[in-house]
């Protein structure tokens, strides 16, 4: 019997420790749900093992006895024994608790899962605002990385390079093919921020398109093409863009990232949907910060 | 003491269902093992084109083990136990015998059609109610036939007082009839529109209402297919095999009626934090906690029936199966209610901890009990000694190990995944993207697959043992009273 | 008291029925009508989307994917706003799912697009390294069963008064047209062509040019409608 008890204890400990260790970092003690889950798990294992051992003990050390009822079925008889006291008490207790919980505690607290959610969000926002009132650039970069890995890396890859052309390569601002396509086809992605859009074929000569595409894809480094002023008229000489007119084509400015996240974008690869209302302003700035850092 | 009059029981229908128990068990469990390995090694999804993907095979697994393996075992047990505790033979009613055969034939046809239609992707998507309307009609027909068998046999019974096992079979019949009928209400679209596939139907219910009806059905399918008929079995086979008397009649009454009433309310625990009204969710949660008691009541009654019989547990492998079945039943029926607590559910819902819970119940409780029943019935039906104790012992340890590997790996997998989904970092961002929480599960998926493979291997050993028993087992000249004879 | 019943099978059965039917009556009936009322903005699926939904069901996508966003910040941050009951008013049957082997898809139309789905369904690992989802290349070759999709839409309109061919939002325009089988097929082909324009797969292009709708296109129509 002692062997079984020790075995039971070892089983309980290994299951609980195993769970705790494997879950590792994800086990945030501040989240009450995690704590309650672990308490529940502990309860399952301890209660089952101890009750089973109690009855195994009776199999080993007690004897069947009692008054037999006068009926038998195919040789099977029944004792008229009382119900186990502990069991009876617990049954009644759970029923009483049920009445209390449902009719006293529940309506009085007027629980609502939506209400619980609203509280959760309010608290999160309060904590966020307090903590990140004036974030440093380093903080923004780390925050951006954190958000990027969860929200953006699914399509853009953990390294941001676009998973073999399935999405835009964020380690550079834009590729030569993409610039060419935009010049040839025009673009009208950001209907709210840049309502006018860009008409197609503002450059007509193949040579000019080549040169400008090369120049923009290189981050506006090197020799300025002769037709560049055509583009600079809207995009600025340094490619920094102009409010209401044209986006930044040199780098991932805060303004550009906010625009893309709010409006989505479609290009030669495919379509990126809008992520409006997913992130707050600080988080959007953070992503822009992070993207600028992986380009370097 | 029994009356000295010998009744010549007829086991022909029970034998037929015993065979399908084994065949559908092999089918259902093999698909289960394939599914488990596909999760750990996804390239296995390509083995048979569109017919071999995890998603196409999953309903086949659930239907084969529930409607195939479990129901066959339950029917085999009914056609055996019913006659014996009511003290009447099927030979005394040619009508009931014909009903039994018809029940069997229509049942097998339904399962075959189920396999074919599900493989083809013809499904309603509702869990354990995937079969389209023509098959649903077939199910209703043979379910009613089974009811005729139950009430018909009771009508001509000699033993006036109904034994506990009969209560549980009656409950199974009535409750499943009610549940299945309501949840499977569907309108065949070709009937109304005159166009499209004749077998396609649309659900009577939509959205949240459909979810409520579905889980009222789904949870109580667990109650009345995986619990009540299996309890019916253990209340017969454990006392009969051990020669012990049932511990407490009062306990059996409280546990029975308590189970019936409370179980129906617990379906809400499948819908926690969904769009179902808060009060139904709370009801489901709280009722699930109450449910622990009637469930444990039956298990405790069985364990106490074995008071002082430790030696029997050590020497009789069938008793090992049944006692362990009770233990896994206890584990499952406290694990479920704890998972039904709202906060725990917030972690557990949608994770692998739920299949873990399902399988410690179905492999440990349902599987073990059905196999024990078949092991007890076969020698008496075929008048043969069980073929090999060493094979049986090997099976027992393999399967017990398999179950432990299954539920402990899924327990850890589920909790890990649930907590990872909720994790935030110091910048207020979620820490893990979804795929991170998938990649981390691979070792657990592997352990679970191996556990399932062990269980299947044990089941194949079991099939072999039964087969050899029927073919070359030592002939028994007298029906064994209690302990089932087995060749050492 | 119970022993009286134990000698009388009929009454025993009756008592069993009373015990087991009780809960269902109390839980299901009270809020039945309220729960099925659609939220503002919820519309029935178009015939093409319905066909795609049927493919989702046939392939048992719900075995691994849920469509229910719970009210936790960790869920809404990941998937979008939590689900409301009325959003599922026209979901027959509901597809909440029981398991997230893969992510929730309730609002997948908000953050995944046609080209992504095209790559993903052909070979999931090509866009999600480490994915354990099976590939579904057969969707690019099989033709959608538009007849059954129309039949289902017609049936729910006739039997459940689902508002096809009606003005739901009060702007004097029919919101989700149904029409006859032929009209629906023509309309769906036009919708399918719009989607196929954003796809690169050759087989898809060929089938669309032949006037057939590949299953992948209707499936994408359905997934894109999940917002």
PDB file of C-alpha atoms in Angstrom, chain A residues 4 15 18-19 22-23 25-27 31 33-34 36-38 40-41 43-45 47-48 51-52 55-56 58-60 62-65 68 71-84 87 90-91 94-95 97-98 101-102 106 111-114 116 120 124 128 131-132 139 142-143 146-147 149-151 153-154 283, chain B residues 2 84-85 159 161-164 235-236 239-240 244-251 254 273-274 278-279 281-283 286-287 289-290 293-294 296-297 300 303-310 313 323 327 330-331 334-335 338 342-344 346-347 353 407-408 411-412 415-416 419-420 422 424-433 444:
ATOM      1  CA  UNK A   4       1.119   2.798  -4.194  1.00  0.00           C
ATOM      2  CA  UNK A  15       2.625  15.865 -13.776  1.00  0.00           C
ATOM      3  CA  UNK A  18       6.211  18.785 -15.835  1.00  0.00           C
ATOM      4  CA  UNK A  19       3.411  21.132 -16.762  1.00  0.00           C
ATOM      5  CA  UNK A  22       7.188  22.928 -20.056  1.00  0.00           C
ATOM      6  CA  UNK A  23       4.951  25.968 -20.090  1.00  0.00           C
ATOM      7  CA  UNK A  25       7.930  31.616 -19.925  1.00  0.00           C
ATOM      8  CA  UNK A  26       4.320  31.682 -21.004  1.00  0.00           C
ATOM      9  CA  UNK A  27       3.276  31.121 -17.379  1.00  0.00           C
ATOM     10  CA  UNK A  31      -2.629  36.562 -15.091  1.00  0.00           C
ATOM     11  CA  UNK A  33      -6.501  32.844 -15.332  1.00  0.00           C
ATOM     12  CA  UNK A  34      -3.130  31.099 -15.418  1.00  0.00           C
ATOM     13  CA  UNK A  36      -6.569  29.415 -11.475  1.00  0.00           C
ATOM     14  CA  UNK A  37      -5.845  26.933 -14.249  1.00  0.00           C
ATOM     15  CA  UNK A  38      -2.844  25.625 -12.420  1.00  0.00           C
ATOM     16  CA  UNK A  40      -7.539  23.444 -11.162  1.00  0.00           C
ATOM     17  CA  UNK A  41      -4.960  21.101 -12.599  1.00  0.00           C
ATOM     18  CA  UNK A  43      -6.966  19.799  -7.784  1.00  0.00           C
ATOM     19  CA  UNK A  44      -7.712  17.232 -10.491  1.00  0.00           C
ATOM     20  CA  UNK A  45      -4.569  15.252  -9.918  1.00  0.00           C
ATOM     21  CA  UNK A  47      -8.220  14.617  -5.637  1.00  0.00           C
ATOM     22  CA  UNK A  48      -8.296  11.746  -8.125  1.00  0.00           C
ATOM     23  CA  UNK A  51      -9.634   9.155  -3.555  1.00  0.00           C
ATOM     24  CA  UNK A  52      -8.569   6.249  -5.758  1.00  0.00           C
ATOM     25  CA  UNK A  55     -10.595   2.868  -2.229  1.00  0.00           C
ATOM     26  CA  UNK A  56      -7.644   0.743  -3.294  1.00  0.00           C
ATOM     27  CA  UNK A  58     -10.190  -0.718   1.109  1.00  0.00           C
ATOM     28  CA  UNK A  59      -9.711  -3.328  -1.572  1.00  0.00           C
ATOM     29  CA  UNK A  60      -6.605  -4.448   0.211  1.00  0.00           C
ATOM     30  CA  UNK A  62     -11.262  -4.112   4.295  1.00  0.00           C
ATOM     31  CA  UNK A  63     -13.955  -6.682   3.730  1.00  0.00           C
ATOM     32  CA  UNK A  64     -17.260  -6.711   1.917  1.00  0.00           C
ATOM     33  CA  UNK A  65     -20.093  -6.731   4.373  1.00  0.00           C
ATOM     34  CA  UNK A  68     -28.110  -8.218   1.413  1.00  0.00           C
ATOM     35  CA  UNK A  71     -33.134  -9.831  -4.788  1.00  0.00           C
ATOM     36  CA  UNK A  72     -30.496 -11.110  -7.149  1.00  0.00           C
ATOM     37  CA  UNK A  73     -30.043 -10.929 -10.878  1.00  0.00           C
ATOM     38  CA  UNK A  74     -28.171 -13.666 -12.655  1.00  0.00           C
ATOM     39  CA  UNK A  75     -26.347 -14.282  -9.373  1.00  0.00           C
ATOM     40  CA  UNK A  76     -25.577 -10.650  -8.680  1.00  0.00           C
ATOM     41  CA  UNK A  77     -26.755  -9.486  -5.285  1.00  0.00           C
ATOM     42  CA  UNK A  78     -27.006  -6.006  -3.773  1.00  0.00           C
ATOM     43  CA  UNK A  79     -26.104  -4.797  -0.291  1.00  0.00           C
ATOM     44  CA  UNK A  80     -28.370  -2.351   1.438  1.00  0.00           C
ATOM     45  CA  UNK A  81     -25.378  -0.279   2.612  1.00  0.00           C
ATOM     46  CA  UNK A  82     -25.602   3.432   3.301  1.00  0.00           C
ATOM     47  CA  UNK A  83     -24.149   5.889   0.871  1.00  0.00           C
ATOM     48  CA  UNK A  84     -20.602   7.015   1.750  1.00  0.00           C
ATOM     49  CA  UNK A  87     -19.946  11.659  -0.936  1.00  0.00           C
ATOM     50  CA  UNK A  90     -20.339  16.869  -1.036  1.00  0.00           C
ATOM     51  CA  UNK A  91     -23.326  16.192  -3.281  1.00  0.00           C
ATOM     52  CA  UNK A  94     -22.450  21.391  -4.432  1.00  0.00           C
ATOM     53  CA  UNK A  95     -26.201  21.717  -4.875  1.00  0.00           C
ATOM     54  CA  UNK A  97     -23.466  26.186  -3.621  1.00  0.00           C
ATOM     55  CA  UNK A  98     -25.183  26.103  -7.018  1.00  0.00           C
ATOM     56  CA  UNK A 101     -23.997  31.082  -6.914  1.00  0.00           C
ATOM     57  CA  UNK A 102     -26.710  31.282  -9.493  1.00  0.00           C
ATOM     58  CA  UNK A 106     -24.674  35.882  -9.972  1.00  0.00           C
ATOM     59  CA  UNK A 111     -21.863  39.487 -14.399  1.00  0.00           C
ATOM     60  CA  UNK A 112     -21.372  40.182 -18.068  1.00  0.00           C
ATOM     61  CA  UNK A 113     -18.517  38.845 -20.117  1.00  0.00           C
ATOM     62  CA  UNK A 114     -18.598  41.967 -22.261  1.00  0.00           C
ATOM     63  CA  UNK A 116     -15.370  42.020 -18.019  1.00  0.00           C
ATOM     64  CA  UNK A 120      -9.740  44.497 -19.175  1.00  0.00           C
ATOM     65  CA  UNK A 124      -4.602  47.781 -20.310  1.00  0.00           C
ATOM     66  CA  UNK A 128       0.064  51.435 -21.442  1.00  0.00           C
ATOM     67  CA  UNK A 131       4.252  53.390 -18.975  1.00  0.00           C
ATOM     68  CA  UNK A 132       4.845  54.719 -22.465  1.00  0.00           C
ATOM     69  CA  UNK A 139      11.982  51.514 -26.458  1.00  0.00           C
ATOM     70  CA  UNK A 142      11.924  47.087 -29.147  1.00  0.00           C
ATOM     71  CA  UNK A 143       8.172  47.628 -28.998  1.00  0.00           C
ATOM     72  CA  UNK A 146       7.676  42.866 -30.549  1.00  0.00           C
ATOM     73  CA  UNK A 147       4.565  43.916 -32.470  1.00  0.00           C
ATOM     74  CA  UNK A 149       6.900  39.537 -34.804  1.00  0.00           C
ATOM     75  CA  UNK A 150       3.324  38.915 -33.762  1.00  0.00           C
ATOM     76  CA  UNK A 151       1.325  40.915 -36.279  1.00  0.00           C
ATOM     77  CA  UNK A 153       5.908  38.434 -39.559  1.00  0.00           C
ATOM     78  CA  UNK A 154       3.101  36.072 -40.574  1.00  0.00           C
ATOM     79  CA  UNK A 283       2.564  51.148 -31.437  1.00  0.00           C
TER      80      UNK A 283
ATOM     81  CA  UNK B   2     -30.821 -18.767  -8.899  1.00  0.00           C
ATOM     82  CA  UNK B  84     -29.751 -12.756 -18.399  1.00  0.00           C
ATOM     83  CA  UNK B  85     -30.978 -10.192 -15.870  1.00  0.00           C
ATOM     84  CA  UNK B 159     -37.578 -11.220 -13.411  1.00  0.00           C
ATOM     85  CA  UNK B 161     -37.680  -6.074 -10.800  1.00  0.00           C
ATOM     86  CA  UNK B 162     -35.413  -4.253 -13.224  1.00  0.00           C
ATOM     87  CA  UNK B 163     -31.717  -4.520 -12.439  1.00  0.00           C
ATOM     88  CA  UNK B 164     -29.508  -1.391 -12.408  1.00  0.00           C
ATOM     89  CA  UNK B 235     -22.690  -2.929 -13.039  1.00  0.00           C
ATOM     90  CA  UNK B 236     -23.129  -6.330 -14.645  1.00  0.00           C
ATOM     91  CA  UNK B 239     -19.961  -8.140  -9.909  1.00  0.00           C
ATOM     92  CA  UNK B 240     -20.443 -11.139 -12.202  1.00  0.00           C
ATOM     93  CA  UNK B 244     -19.094  -9.820  -5.424  1.00  0.00           C
ATOM     94  CA  UNK B 245     -22.330  -8.110  -4.529  1.00  0.00           C
ATOM     95  CA  UNK B 246     -22.970  -4.502  -5.504  1.00  0.00           C
ATOM     96  CA  UNK B 247     -21.914  -2.294  -2.577  1.00  0.00           C
ATOM     97  CA  UNK B 248     -24.972  -0.089  -2.128  1.00  0.00           C
ATOM     98  CA  UNK B 249     -28.392  -0.075  -3.736  1.00  0.00           C
ATOM     99  CA  UNK B 250     -29.122   3.408  -2.335  1.00  0.00           C
ATOM    100  CA  UNK B 251     -25.944   4.778  -3.898  1.00  0.00           C
ATOM    101  CA  UNK B 254     -28.888   8.460  -6.209  1.00  0.00           C
ATOM    102  CA  UNK B 273     -17.167  32.841 -23.492  1.00  0.00           C
ATOM    103  CA  UNK B 274     -19.156  32.347 -26.687  1.00  0.00           C
ATOM    104  CA  UNK B 278     -24.054  34.591 -19.811  1.00  0.00           C
ATOM    105  CA  UNK B 279     -26.584  32.790 -17.633  1.00  0.00           C
ATOM    106  CA  UNK B 281     -22.712  29.617 -19.601  1.00  0.00           C
ATOM    107  CA  UNK B 282     -22.713  29.969 -15.847  1.00  0.00           C
ATOM    108  CA  UNK B 283     -25.359  27.273 -15.557  1.00  0.00           C
ATOM    109  CA  UNK B 286     -21.858  25.225 -12.185  1.00  0.00           C
ATOM    110  CA  UNK B 287     -23.897  22.156 -13.108  1.00  0.00           C
ATOM    111  CA  UNK B 289     -19.253  20.816 -10.887  1.00  0.00           C
ATOM    112  CA  UNK B 290     -22.309  19.223  -9.336  1.00  0.00           C
ATOM    113  CA  UNK B 293     -20.741  13.696  -7.584  1.00  0.00           C
ATOM    114  CA  UNK B 294     -23.208  11.400  -9.369  1.00  0.00           C
ATOM    115  CA  UNK B 296     -18.090   9.454  -8.945  1.00  0.00           C
ATOM    116  CA  UNK B 297     -20.999   7.803  -7.190  1.00  0.00           C
ATOM    117  CA  UNK B 300     -17.137   4.504  -6.041  1.00  0.00           C
ATOM    118  CA  UNK B 303     -14.664   0.207  -6.368  1.00  0.00           C
ATOM    119  CA  UNK B 304     -16.379  -0.512  -3.045  1.00  0.00           C
ATOM    120  CA  UNK B 305     -17.948  -3.614  -4.580  1.00  0.00           C
ATOM    121  CA  UNK B 306     -14.377  -4.874  -4.779  1.00  0.00           C
ATOM    122  CA  UNK B 307     -13.672  -4.302  -1.063  1.00  0.00           C
ATOM    123  CA  UNK B 308     -11.196  -6.856   0.170  1.00  0.00           C
ATOM    124  CA  UNK B 309     -10.652  -8.286  -3.294  1.00  0.00           C
ATOM    125  CA  UNK B 310      -7.151  -7.018  -3.961  1.00  0.00           C
ATOM    126  CA  UNK B 313      -7.298  -7.528  -8.942  1.00  0.00           C
ATOM    127  CA  UNK B 323     -11.001  -1.295 -11.970  1.00  0.00           C
ATOM    128  CA  UNK B 327     -10.301   5.043 -12.189  1.00  0.00           C
ATOM    129  CA  UNK B 330     -13.117   9.246 -12.138  1.00  0.00           C
ATOM    130  CA  UNK B 331     -10.205  11.162 -13.672  1.00  0.00           C
ATOM    131  CA  UNK B 334     -13.341  15.569 -12.483  1.00  0.00           C
ATOM    132  CA  UNK B 335     -11.083  16.830 -15.263  1.00  0.00           C
ATOM    133  CA  UNK B 338     -12.656  21.612 -13.701  1.00  0.00           C
ATOM    134  CA  UNK B 342     -14.813  29.729 -16.577  1.00  0.00           C
ATOM    135  CA  UNK B 343     -11.262  30.751 -15.786  1.00  0.00           C
ATOM    136  CA  UNK B 344      -9.841  27.346 -16.584  1.00  0.00           C
ATOM    137  CA  UNK B 346     -10.418  30.529 -20.813  1.00  0.00           C
ATOM    138  CA  UNK B 347      -7.134  28.641 -21.098  1.00  0.00           C
ATOM    139  CA  UNK B 353      -6.143  19.651 -23.418  1.00  0.00           C
ATOM    140  CA  UNK B 407      -3.360  12.375 -21.705  1.00  0.00           C
ATOM    141  CA  UNK B 408      -0.209  13.690 -20.072  1.00  0.00           C
ATOM    142  CA  UNK B 411      -2.472  18.070 -20.879  1.00  0.00           C
ATOM    143  CA  UNK B 412       0.885  19.788 -21.119  1.00  0.00           C
ATOM    144  CA  UNK B 415      -2.015  24.310 -21.109  1.00  0.00           C
ATOM    145  CA  UNK B 416       1.173  25.466 -22.804  1.00  0.00           C
ATOM    146  CA  UNK B 419      -1.047  30.238 -21.844  1.00  0.00           C
ATOM    147  CA  UNK B 420       1.035  31.173 -24.867  1.00  0.00           C
ATOM    148  CA  UNK B 422      -2.613  34.921 -23.676  1.00  0.00           C
ATOM    149  CA  UNK B 424       1.899  39.689 -23.207  1.00  0.00           C
ATOM    150  CA  UNK B 425       5.365  41.228 -22.995  1.00  0.00           C
ATOM    151  CA  UNK B 426       6.584  44.376 -21.262  1.00  0.00           C
ATOM    152  CA  UNK B 427       5.645  46.489 -24.318  1.00  0.00           C
ATOM    153  CA  UNK B 428       2.036  45.406 -24.171  1.00  0.00           C
ATOM    154  CA  UNK B 429       2.324  43.238 -27.284  1.00  0.00           C
ATOM    155  CA  UNK B 430       1.329  39.619 -27.618  1.00  0.00           C
ATOM    156  CA  UNK B 431       4.458  37.571 -27.287  1.00  0.00           C
ATOM    157  CA  UNK B 432       3.708  34.690 -29.613  1.00  0.00           C
ATOM    158  CA  UNK B 433       2.267  34.594 -33.110  1.00  0.00           C
ATOM    159  CA  UNK B 444       3.818  16.493 -27.562  1.00  0.00           C
TER     160      UNK B 444
END
